[in-house]
Amino acid sequence: ARIETVSSQELFGEVVFSGTHDGTGGYTAGRGAQFFSSWGAGTATTFRDRVTLQRRGSGTGQLRMSFFGNGGGGQRIVLGAGLRTTGATTGPMRLTLSTASDASGEIEVRGPIEDGAGPALELHASGSGVLRLLSPAGSTYRGGTVVNANSTLVLAPSTGSATGSGAVSVLAGGVLGGEGTISGGLALAADSELRLAVDGAAGAKLNVGTLSINSGARLHVTAVAYAVGVGRHVLVAGAAPAQGEPPVMVLPEGFSGVAELEGGDLVLHLTGVPYAHWATSHGLGGASADPLADPDGDGQANALEFAFGSRPDDAASVPAVSAKRVGARLALEFVRATDTARVRVEASGDLADWREVSFAPEAVGVTQTVEDTVDLSAAPGGRRFMRLVVDVE
């Protein structure tokens, strides 16, 4: 049997889905392998009170139950007070929450998922849409969580673990996003994706027990807040040393950086931001945001302040650029603050004919010394001049 609806519904009172299993292998309960099925474009089904999954029988094999949004586009299923398992504890249970092939479909679990008084529960996110775990208190189920291919699981901040005490496995093609706590391990398979935003808030976006990343997994940074600048940002904090290798990076257009595993953490080292992002973060707009503008009147154009890390809104903050003599040659010394600005060095003997001096850029934050190509003793009148040119997009 199963509950099936073709229109939007609100269900009040506790709803109990019961399945019997007396065997040792896995068994899928419900008609058509489904206990709940929703049809129709744009329909929304809300369980206002707690849903109970009941296991009967003497079997030790896994009992499987499924809730499906079966298509039509934009379907939504809401478990407003969460769910629990009850009944025989001789074998585990598995609940699949699926949006089927509906990429715009959503399933929300707003209350805790609990299995302390019943069989251990394993949760599966399935289908092409999004499953959101939104319980403010987190959940306590023990059987772990699996994000299957094409499916997206999004976590919300909670006082406890959003995914209970078990491990979270993101399979190839699956996506994990949001923020919060995973008290068990987090394992990212090849071709899986971790999707996070960097908002500049203190602390990691995800806190996990252990982190394991397989080759070919991706870190997709979906957005970077204006408060975030070049530097080190911990995205995932692990309680034990991480395993595997850093994920492939996907950053918003105009940003640059690398991901590294440091101890138990996944860290984003942001090495460059777009000029427009930098200007907005300093409150510049309109004419004052032009790369050639000098809103603080310190004689340094915005482009220079951007490239070398000084503030465009503080006249006392100027680029740390200096000239010095290295042996027989003139040299410029500076530190790049971003790798999204192109810094060129040019030299001249008469302030009219400028020639570019090639150099291999040091990493962001590392002092760079660029020497002229002509000895001062060989220059007419013993004079040479050097300048910096900054190009921004």
GROMACS .gro file of C-alpha atoms in nm:
model
  393
    1ALA     CA    1   0.000   0.000   0.000
    2ARG     CA    2   0.100   0.364  -0.035
    3ILE     CA    3  -0.037   0.714   0.004
    4GLU     CA    4  -0.073   0.885  -0.333
    5THR     CA    5  -0.184   1.238  -0.414
    6VAL     CA    6  -0.223   1.442  -0.732
    7SER     CA    7  -0.295   1.775  -0.561
    8SER     CA    8  -0.155   1.984  -0.277
    9GLN     CA    9  -0.235   1.842   0.065
   10GLU     CA   10  -0.182   1.912   0.436
   11LEU     CA   11  -0.184   1.610   0.665
   12PHE     CA   12  -0.242   1.659   1.038
   13GLY     CA   13  -0.171   1.413   1.317
   14GLU     CA   14   0.101   1.151   1.329
   15VAL     CA   15   0.123   0.941   1.012
   16VAL     CA   16   0.260   0.589   1.055
   17PHE     CA   17   0.409   0.392   0.765
   18SER     CA   18   0.448   0.027   0.861
   19GLY     CA   19   0.639  -0.250   0.684
   20THR     CA   20   0.695  -0.616   0.769
   21HIS     CA   21   1.020  -0.799   0.695
   22ASP     CA   22   1.104  -1.152   0.807
   23GLY     CA   23   1.404  -1.221   0.586
   24THR     CA   24   1.780  -1.174   0.597
   25GLY     CA   25   1.822  -0.979   0.270
   26GLY     CA   26   1.708  -0.630   0.178
   27TYR     CA   27   1.336  -0.578   0.123
   28THR     CA   28   1.154  -0.276  -0.023
   29ALA     CA   29   0.811  -0.213   0.124
   30GLY     CA   30   0.521  -0.022  -0.033
   31ARG     CA   31   0.331  -0.045  -0.362
   32GLY     CA   32   0.562   0.017  -0.653
   33ALA     CA   33   0.851   0.045  -0.406
   34GLN     CA   34   0.695   0.362  -0.262
   35PHE     CA   35   0.515   0.443   0.063
   36PHE     CA   36   0.429   0.798  -0.041
   37SER     CA   37   0.393   0.928  -0.394
   38SER     CA   38   0.310   1.282  -0.506
   39TRP     CA   39   0.203   1.365  -0.862
   40GLY     CA   40   0.119   1.685  -1.043
   41ALA     CA   41   0.311   2.000  -1.136
   42GLY     CA   42   0.361   2.249  -0.857
   43THR     CA   43   0.195   2.039  -0.588
   44ALA     CA   44   0.298   2.071  -0.223
   45THR     CA   45   0.236   1.806   0.040
   46THR     CA   46   0.298   1.896   0.404
   47PHE     CA   47   0.304   1.653   0.696
   48ARG     CA   48   0.233   1.893   0.982
   49ASP     CA   49   0.310   1.641   1.256
   50ARG     CA   50   0.573   1.375   1.300
   51VAL     CA   51   0.600   1.086   1.057
   52THR     CA   52   0.674   0.740   1.200
   53LEU     CA   53   0.840   0.455   1.012
   54GLN     CA   54   0.747   0.128   1.181
   55ARG     CA   55   0.928  -0.201   1.131
   56ARG     CA   56   0.756  -0.532   1.198
   57GLY     CA   57   0.869  -0.890   1.168
   58SER     CA   58   1.169  -1.093   1.280
   59GLY     CA   59   1.397  -1.034   0.982
   60THR     CA   60   1.751  -0.905   1.010
   61GLY     CA   61   1.783  -0.763   0.658
   62GLN     CA   62   1.740  -0.398   0.568
   63LEU     CA   63   1.380  -0.275   0.533
   64ARG     CA   64   1.354   0.000   0.271
   65MET     CA   65   1.093   0.272   0.245
   66SER     CA   66   1.063   0.557  -0.005
   67PHE     CA   67   0.889   0.892  -0.044
   68PHE     CA   68   0.869   1.013  -0.404
   69GLY     CA   69   0.786   1.338  -0.578
   70ASN     CA   70   0.700   1.176  -0.906
   71GLY     CA   71   0.728   1.455  -1.158
   72GLY     CA   72   0.535   1.735  -1.319
   73GLY     CA   73   0.782   2.005  -1.213
   74GLY     CA   74   0.820   2.212  -0.897
   75GLN     CA   75   0.688   1.954  -0.653
   76ARG     CA   76   0.747   2.000  -0.281
   77ILE     CA   77   0.721   1.759   0.012
   78VAL     CA   78   0.756   1.894   0.366
   79LEU     CA   79   0.805   1.682   0.678
   80GLY     CA   80   0.718   1.959   0.918
   81ALA     CA   81   0.797   1.785   1.248
   82GLY     CA   82   1.058   1.537   1.134
   83LEU     CA   83   1.034   1.159   1.159
   84ARG     CA   84   1.131   0.862   1.374
   85THR     CA   85   1.159   0.485   1.354
   86THR     CA   86   0.985   0.239   1.586
   87GLY     CA   87   0.931  -0.132   1.611
   88ALA     CA   88   1.158  -0.432   1.573
   89THR     CA   89   1.528  -0.358   1.614
   90THR     CA   90   1.652  -0.687   1.471
   91GLY     CA   91   1.748  -0.518   1.142
   92PRO     CA   92   1.808  -0.169   1.002
   93MET     CA   93   1.586   0.055   0.790
   94ARG     CA   94   1.655   0.277   0.492
   95LEU     CA   95   1.449   0.578   0.390
   96THR     CA   96   1.488   0.723   0.042
   97LEU     CA   97   1.359   1.076  -0.008
   98SER     CA   98   1.345   1.124  -0.384
   99THR     CA   99   1.250   1.405  -0.620
  100ALA     CA  100   1.269   1.156  -0.910
  101SER     CA  101   1.361   1.335  -1.236
  102ASP     CA  102   1.226   1.675  -1.124
  103ALA     CA  103   1.527   1.908  -1.099
  104SER     CA  104   1.304   2.179  -0.951
  105GLY     CA  105   1.158   1.945  -0.688
  106GLU     CA  106   1.231   1.991  -0.317
  107ILE     CA  107   1.189   1.784  -0.003
  108GLU     CA  108   1.227   1.956   0.335
  109VAL     CA  109   1.270   1.785   0.671
  110ARG     CA  110   1.210   2.060   0.927
  111GLY     CA  111   1.219   1.850   1.242
  112PRO     CA  112   1.468   1.597   1.381
  113ILE     CA  113   1.520   1.250   1.238
  114GLU     CA  114   1.540   1.003   1.527
  115ASP     CA  115   1.587   0.628   1.559
  116GLY     CA  116   1.688   0.590   1.925
  117ALA     CA  117   1.381   0.384   2.015
  118GLY     CA  118   1.367   0.186   1.692
  119PRO     CA  119   1.582   0.029   1.421
  120ALA     CA  120   1.885   0.221   1.295
  121LEU     CA  121   1.792   0.440   0.998
  122GLU     CA  122   2.000   0.510   0.688
  123LEU     CA  123   1.888   0.817   0.490
  124HIS     CA  124   1.923   0.844   0.111
  125ALA     CA  125   1.887   1.160  -0.096
  126SER     CA  126   1.781   1.060  -0.445
  127GLY     CA  127   1.645   1.213  -0.764
  128SER     CA  128   1.740   1.532  -0.949
  129GLY     CA  129   1.610   1.787  -0.699
  130VAL     CA  130   1.710   1.906  -0.352
  131LEU     CA  131   1.669   1.750  -0.008
  132ARG     CA  132   1.701   2.000   0.277
  133LEU     CA  133   1.766   1.901   0.639
  134LEU     CA  134   1.648   2.203   0.837
  135SER     CA  135   1.598   2.088   1.197
  136PRO     CA  136   1.731   2.362   1.431
  137ALA     CA  137   1.824   2.095   1.686
  138GLY     CA  138   1.982   1.859   1.434
  139SER     CA  139   1.910   1.486   1.424
  140THR     CA  140   2.018   1.170   1.605
  141TYR     CA  141   1.969   0.885   1.355
  142ARG     CA  142   2.257   0.637   1.344
  143GLY     CA  143   2.263   0.469   1.005
  144GLY     CA  144   2.440   0.733   0.799
  145THR     CA  145   2.346   0.942   0.496
  146VAL     CA  146   2.401   0.878   0.126
  147VAL     CA  147   2.374   1.143  -0.146
  148ASN     CA  148   2.316   0.961  -0.472
  149ALA     CA  149   2.403   1.063  -0.828
  150ASN     CA  150   2.225   1.379  -0.955
  151SER     CA  151   2.084   1.455  -0.611
  152THR     CA  152   2.162   1.753  -0.386
  153LEU     CA  153   2.160   1.752  -0.006
  154VAL     CA  154   2.158   2.093   0.166
  155LEU     CA  155   2.224   2.130   0.538
  156ALA     CA  156   2.121   2.415   0.768
  157PRO     CA  157   2.293   2.533   1.086
  158SER     CA  158   2.181   2.342   1.394
  159THR     CA  159   2.279   2.297   1.757
  160GLY     CA  160   2.344   1.928   1.695
  161SER     CA  161   2.459   1.721   1.402
  162ALA     CA  162   2.238   1.776   1.098
  163THR     CA  163   2.296   1.418   0.985
  164GLY     CA  164   2.286   1.226   1.311
  165SER     CA  165   2.584   1.023   1.431
  166GLY     CA  166   2.656   0.832   1.111
  167ALA     CA  167   2.883   0.910   0.818
  168VAL     CA  168   2.781   1.108   0.509
  169SER     CA  169   2.880   0.966   0.170
  170VAL     CA  170   2.846   1.180  -0.141
  171LEU     CA  171   2.856   0.950  -0.442
  172ALA     CA  172   2.969   1.035  -0.795
  173GLY     CA  173   2.734   1.298  -0.939
  174GLY     CA  174   2.596   1.390  -0.594
  175VAL     CA  175   2.615   1.736  -0.437
  176LEU     CA  176   2.642   1.844  -0.073
  177GLY     CA  177   2.580   2.208   0.018
  178GLY     CA  178   2.478   2.442   0.297
  179GLU     CA  179   2.646   2.469   0.636
  180GLY     CA  180   2.635   2.304   0.975
  181THR     CA  181   2.768   1.999   1.158
  182ILE     CA  182   2.828   1.640   1.049
  183SER     CA  183   2.942   1.453   1.359
  184GLY     CA  184   3.037   1.144   1.160
  185GLY     CA  185   3.273   1.129   0.866
  186LEU     CA  186   3.225   1.307   0.533
  187ALA     CA  187   3.342   1.116   0.225
  188LEU     CA  188   3.346   1.278  -0.120
  189ALA     CA  189   3.368   1.036  -0.413
  190ALA     CA  190   3.528   1.113  -0.747
  191ASP     CA  191   3.298   1.343  -0.952
  192SER     CA  192   3.102   1.445  -0.642
  193GLU     CA  193   3.069   1.811  -0.546
  194LEU     CA  194   3.092   2.010  -0.225
  195ARG     CA  195   2.905   2.336  -0.284
  196LEU     CA  196   2.975   2.618  -0.037
  197ALA     CA  197   2.954   2.996  -0.014
  198VAL     CA  198   3.224   3.204   0.156
  199ASP     CA  199   3.057   3.471   0.367
  200GLY     CA  200   3.342   3.592   0.587
  201ALA     CA  201   3.178   3.472   0.908
  202ALA     CA  202   3.401   3.329   1.179
  203GLY     CA  203   3.442   2.953   1.178
  204ALA     CA  204   3.413   2.686   0.912
  205LYS     CA  205   3.108   2.635   0.693
  206LEU     CA  206   3.104   2.265   0.782
  207ASN     CA  207   3.232   2.091   1.093
  208VAL     CA  208   3.287   1.719   1.046
  209GLY     CA  209   3.425   1.425   1.238
  210THR     CA  210   3.661   1.318   0.961
  211LEU     CA  211   3.706   1.429   0.601
  212SER     CA  212   3.794   1.200   0.311
  213ILE     CA  213   3.826   1.332  -0.045
  214ASN     CA  214   3.880   1.110  -0.348
  215SER     CA  215   4.064   1.226  -0.658
  216GLY     CA  216   3.829   1.411  -0.894
  217ALA     CA  217   3.593   1.549  -0.628
  218ARG     CA  218   3.507   1.917  -0.672
  219LEU     CA  219   3.484   2.216  -0.440
  220HIS     CA  220   3.240   2.464  -0.595
  221VAL     CA  221   3.250   2.803  -0.426
  222THR     CA  222   2.914   2.947  -0.529
  223ALA     CA  223   2.959   3.300  -0.392
  224VAL     CA  224   3.212   3.517  -0.211
  225ALA     CA  225   3.082   3.792   0.015
  226TYR     CA  226   3.217   4.145  -0.027
  227ALA     CA  227   3.363   4.125   0.322
  228VAL     CA  228   3.590   3.841   0.207
  229GLY     CA  229   3.931   3.929   0.068
  230VAL     CA  230   4.253   3.758  -0.029
  231GLY     CA  231   4.369   3.519   0.241
  232ARG     CA  232   4.311   3.188   0.416
  233HIS     CA  233   3.955   3.069   0.472
  234VAL     CA  234   3.868   2.741   0.650
  235LEU     CA  235   3.567   2.589   0.475
  236VAL     CA  236   3.553   2.246   0.640
  237ALA     CA  237   3.694   2.178   0.987
  238GLY     CA  238   3.767   1.817   1.075
  239ALA     CA  239   3.825   1.670   1.419
  240ALA     CA  240   4.079   1.420   1.283
  241PRO     CA  241   4.343   1.430   1.004
  242ALA     CA  242   4.187   1.448   0.658
  243GLN     CA  243   4.240   1.171   0.404
  244GLY     CA  244   4.283   1.187   0.027
  245GLU     CA  245   4.372   1.493  -0.177
  246PRO     CA  246   4.244   1.848  -0.229
  247PRO     CA  247   3.938   1.878  -0.454
  248VAL     CA  248   3.927   2.041  -0.795
  249MET     CA  249   3.844   2.410  -0.747
  250VAL     CA  250   3.552   2.592  -0.911
  251LEU     CA  251   3.543   2.962  -0.820
  252PRO     CA  252   3.316   3.247  -0.931
  253GLU     CA  253   3.439   3.433  -1.238
  254GLY     CA  254   3.729   3.666  -1.168
  255PHE     CA  255   3.842   3.496  -0.845
  256SER     CA  256   4.152   3.283  -0.807
  257GLY     CA  257   4.276   3.052  -0.537
  258VAL     CA  258   4.374   2.701  -0.437
  259ALA     CA  259   4.225   2.443  -0.202
  260GLU     CA  260   4.448   2.257   0.042
  261LEU     CA  261   4.409   1.991   0.311
  262GLU     CA  262   4.571   2.118   0.629
  263GLY     CA  263   4.549   1.876   0.919
  264GLY     CA  264   4.182   1.786   0.937
  265ASP     CA  265   4.065   2.097   0.751
  266LEU     CA  266   3.978   2.189   0.395
  267VAL     CA  267   4.115   2.539   0.341
  268LEU     CA  268   4.060   2.788   0.059
  269HIS     CA  269   4.358   3.013  -0.003
  270LEU     CA  270   4.203   3.298  -0.197
  271THR     CA  271   4.480   3.462  -0.399
  272GLY     CA  272   4.280   3.704  -0.611
  273VAL     CA  273   3.948   3.885  -0.627
  274PRO     CA  274   3.795   4.087  -0.911
  275TYR     CA  275   3.858   4.461  -0.904
  276ALA     CA  276   3.483   4.535  -0.881
  277HIS     CA  277   3.454   4.308  -0.576
  278TRP     CA  278   3.744   4.490  -0.406
  279ALA     CA  279   3.601   4.833  -0.489
  280THR     CA  280   3.258   4.746  -0.352
  281SER     CA  281   3.409   4.597  -0.036
  282HIS     CA  282   3.567   4.938   0.031
  283GLY     CA  283   3.246   5.130  -0.029
  284LEU     CA  284   3.344   5.269  -0.369
  285GLY     CA  285   3.080   5.338  -0.631
  286GLY     CA  286   3.025   5.547  -0.939
  287ALA     CA  287   3.321   5.765  -1.038
  288SER     CA  288   3.508   5.686  -0.716
  289ALA     CA  289   3.526   5.321  -0.820
  290ASP     CA  290   3.714   5.394  -1.143
  291PRO     CA  291   4.058   5.226  -1.144
  292LEU     CA  292   4.221   5.565  -1.212
  293ALA     CA  293   4.029   5.750  -0.942
  294ASP     CA  294   4.191   5.855  -0.614
  295PRO     CA  295   3.901   5.892  -0.367
  296ASP     CA  296   4.121   5.933  -0.058
  297GLY     CA  297   4.348   6.191  -0.221
  298ASP     CA  298   4.675   6.018  -0.134
  299GLY     CA  299   4.811   6.044  -0.486
  300GLN     CA  300   4.767   5.671  -0.550
  301ALA     CA  301   4.512   5.550  -0.805
  302ASN     CA  302   4.268   5.277  -0.706
  303ALA     CA  303   4.439   5.031  -0.939
  304LEU     CA  304   4.765   5.067  -0.746
  305GLU     CA  305   4.595   5.035  -0.409
  306PHE     CA  306   4.415   4.723  -0.534
  307ALA     CA  307   4.730   4.560  -0.668
  308PHE     CA  308   4.947   4.629  -0.363
  309GLY     CA  309   4.699   4.596  -0.076
  310SER     CA  310   4.650   4.948   0.055
  311ARG     CA  311   4.314   5.108   0.129
  312PRO     CA  312   4.147   5.340  -0.121
  313ASP     CA  313   3.952   5.513   0.158
  314ASP     CA  314   4.246   5.599   0.386
  315ALA     CA  315   4.504   5.857   0.281
  316ALA     CA  316   4.751   5.719   0.535
  317SER     CA  317   4.743   5.379   0.364
  318VAL     CA  318   4.960   5.376   0.052
  319PRO     CA  319   5.114   5.098  -0.159
  320ALA     CA  320   5.440   4.963  -0.013
  321VAL     CA  321   5.658   5.014  -0.320
  322SER     CA  322   6.022   5.122  -0.298
  323ALA     CA  323   6.323   5.178  -0.524
  324LYS     CA  324   6.672   5.067  -0.430
  325ARG     CA  325   7.007   4.983  -0.579
  326VAL     CA  326   7.104   4.617  -0.620
  327GLY     CA  327   7.469   4.600  -0.715
  328ALA     CA  328   7.516   4.813  -1.026
  329ARG     CA  329   7.147   4.834  -1.111
  330LEU     CA  330   6.835   5.013  -1.005
  331ALA     CA  331   6.553   4.789  -0.873
  332LEU     CA  332   6.192   4.814  -0.758
  333GLU     CA  333   6.064   4.623  -0.456
  334PHE     CA  334   5.695   4.550  -0.392
  335VAL     CA  335   5.448   4.291  -0.266
  336ARG     CA  336   5.149   4.189  -0.476
  337ALA     CA  337   4.823   4.167  -0.281
  338THR     CA  338   4.623   3.989  -0.552
  339ASP     CA  339   4.700   3.788  -0.862
  340THR     CA  340   4.399   3.926  -1.048
  341ALA     CA  341   4.583   4.250  -1.126
  342ARG     CA  342   4.859   4.238  -1.385
  343VAL     CA  343   5.168   4.419  -1.262
  344ARG     CA  344   5.425   4.528  -1.520
  345VAL     CA  345   5.767   4.683  -1.459
  346GLU     CA  346   5.907   4.929  -1.713
  347ALA     CA  347   6.247   5.101  -1.732
  348SER     CA  348   6.374   5.406  -1.920
  349GLY     CA  349   6.680   5.620  -1.955
  350ASP     CA  350   6.500   5.940  -2.056
  351LEU     CA  351   6.140   5.915  -1.923
  352ALA     CA  352   6.017   5.894  -2.283
  353ASP     CA  353   6.120   5.556  -2.417
  354TRP     CA  354   5.989   5.294  -2.173
  355ARG     CA  355   6.079   4.926  -2.210
  356GLU     CA  356   5.914   4.643  -2.019
  357VAL     CA  357   6.135   4.444  -1.782
  358SER     CA  358   6.031   4.081  -1.770
  359PHE     CA  359   6.019   3.895  -1.438
  360ALA     CA  360   5.869   3.581  -1.287
  361PRO     CA  361   5.600   3.688  -1.035
  362GLU     CA  362   5.639   3.576  -0.679
  363ALA     CA  363   5.337   3.439  -0.495
  364VAL     CA  364   5.086   3.683  -0.352
  365GLY     CA  365   5.216   3.822  -0.024
  366VAL     CA  366   5.583   3.755  -0.105
  367THR     CA  367   5.830   4.042  -0.152
  368GLN     CA  368   5.928   4.084  -0.517
  369THR     CA  369   6.249   4.256  -0.630
  370VAL     CA  370   6.281   4.340  -1.000
  371GLU     CA  371   6.613   4.471  -1.132
  372ASP     CA  372   6.669   4.693  -1.432
  373THR     CA  373   6.841   4.534  -1.732
  374VAL     CA  374   7.098   4.813  -1.768
  375ASP     CA  375   7.383   4.892  -1.530
  376LEU     CA  376   7.382   5.246  -1.399
  377SER     CA  377   7.747   5.282  -1.504
  378ALA     CA  378   7.650   5.213  -1.866
  379ALA     CA  379   7.351   5.450  -1.868
  380PRO     CA  380   7.388   5.794  -2.030
  381GLY     CA  381   7.452   6.038  -1.750
  382GLY     CA  382   7.436   5.747  -1.504
  383ARG     CA  383   7.061   5.785  -1.482
  384ARG     CA  384   6.790   5.519  -1.507
  385PHE     CA  385   6.419   5.531  -1.423
  386MET     CA  386   6.172   5.253  -1.336
  387ARG     CA  387   5.797   5.249  -1.292
  388LEU     CA  388   5.510   5.011  -1.218
  389VAL     CA  389   5.210   4.972  -1.448
  390VAL     CA  390   4.897   4.797  -1.321
  391ASP     CA  391   4.626   4.654  -1.548
  392VAL     CA  392   4.287   4.560  -1.399
  393GLU     CA  393   3.971   4.432  -1.561
   0.00000   0.00000   0.00000
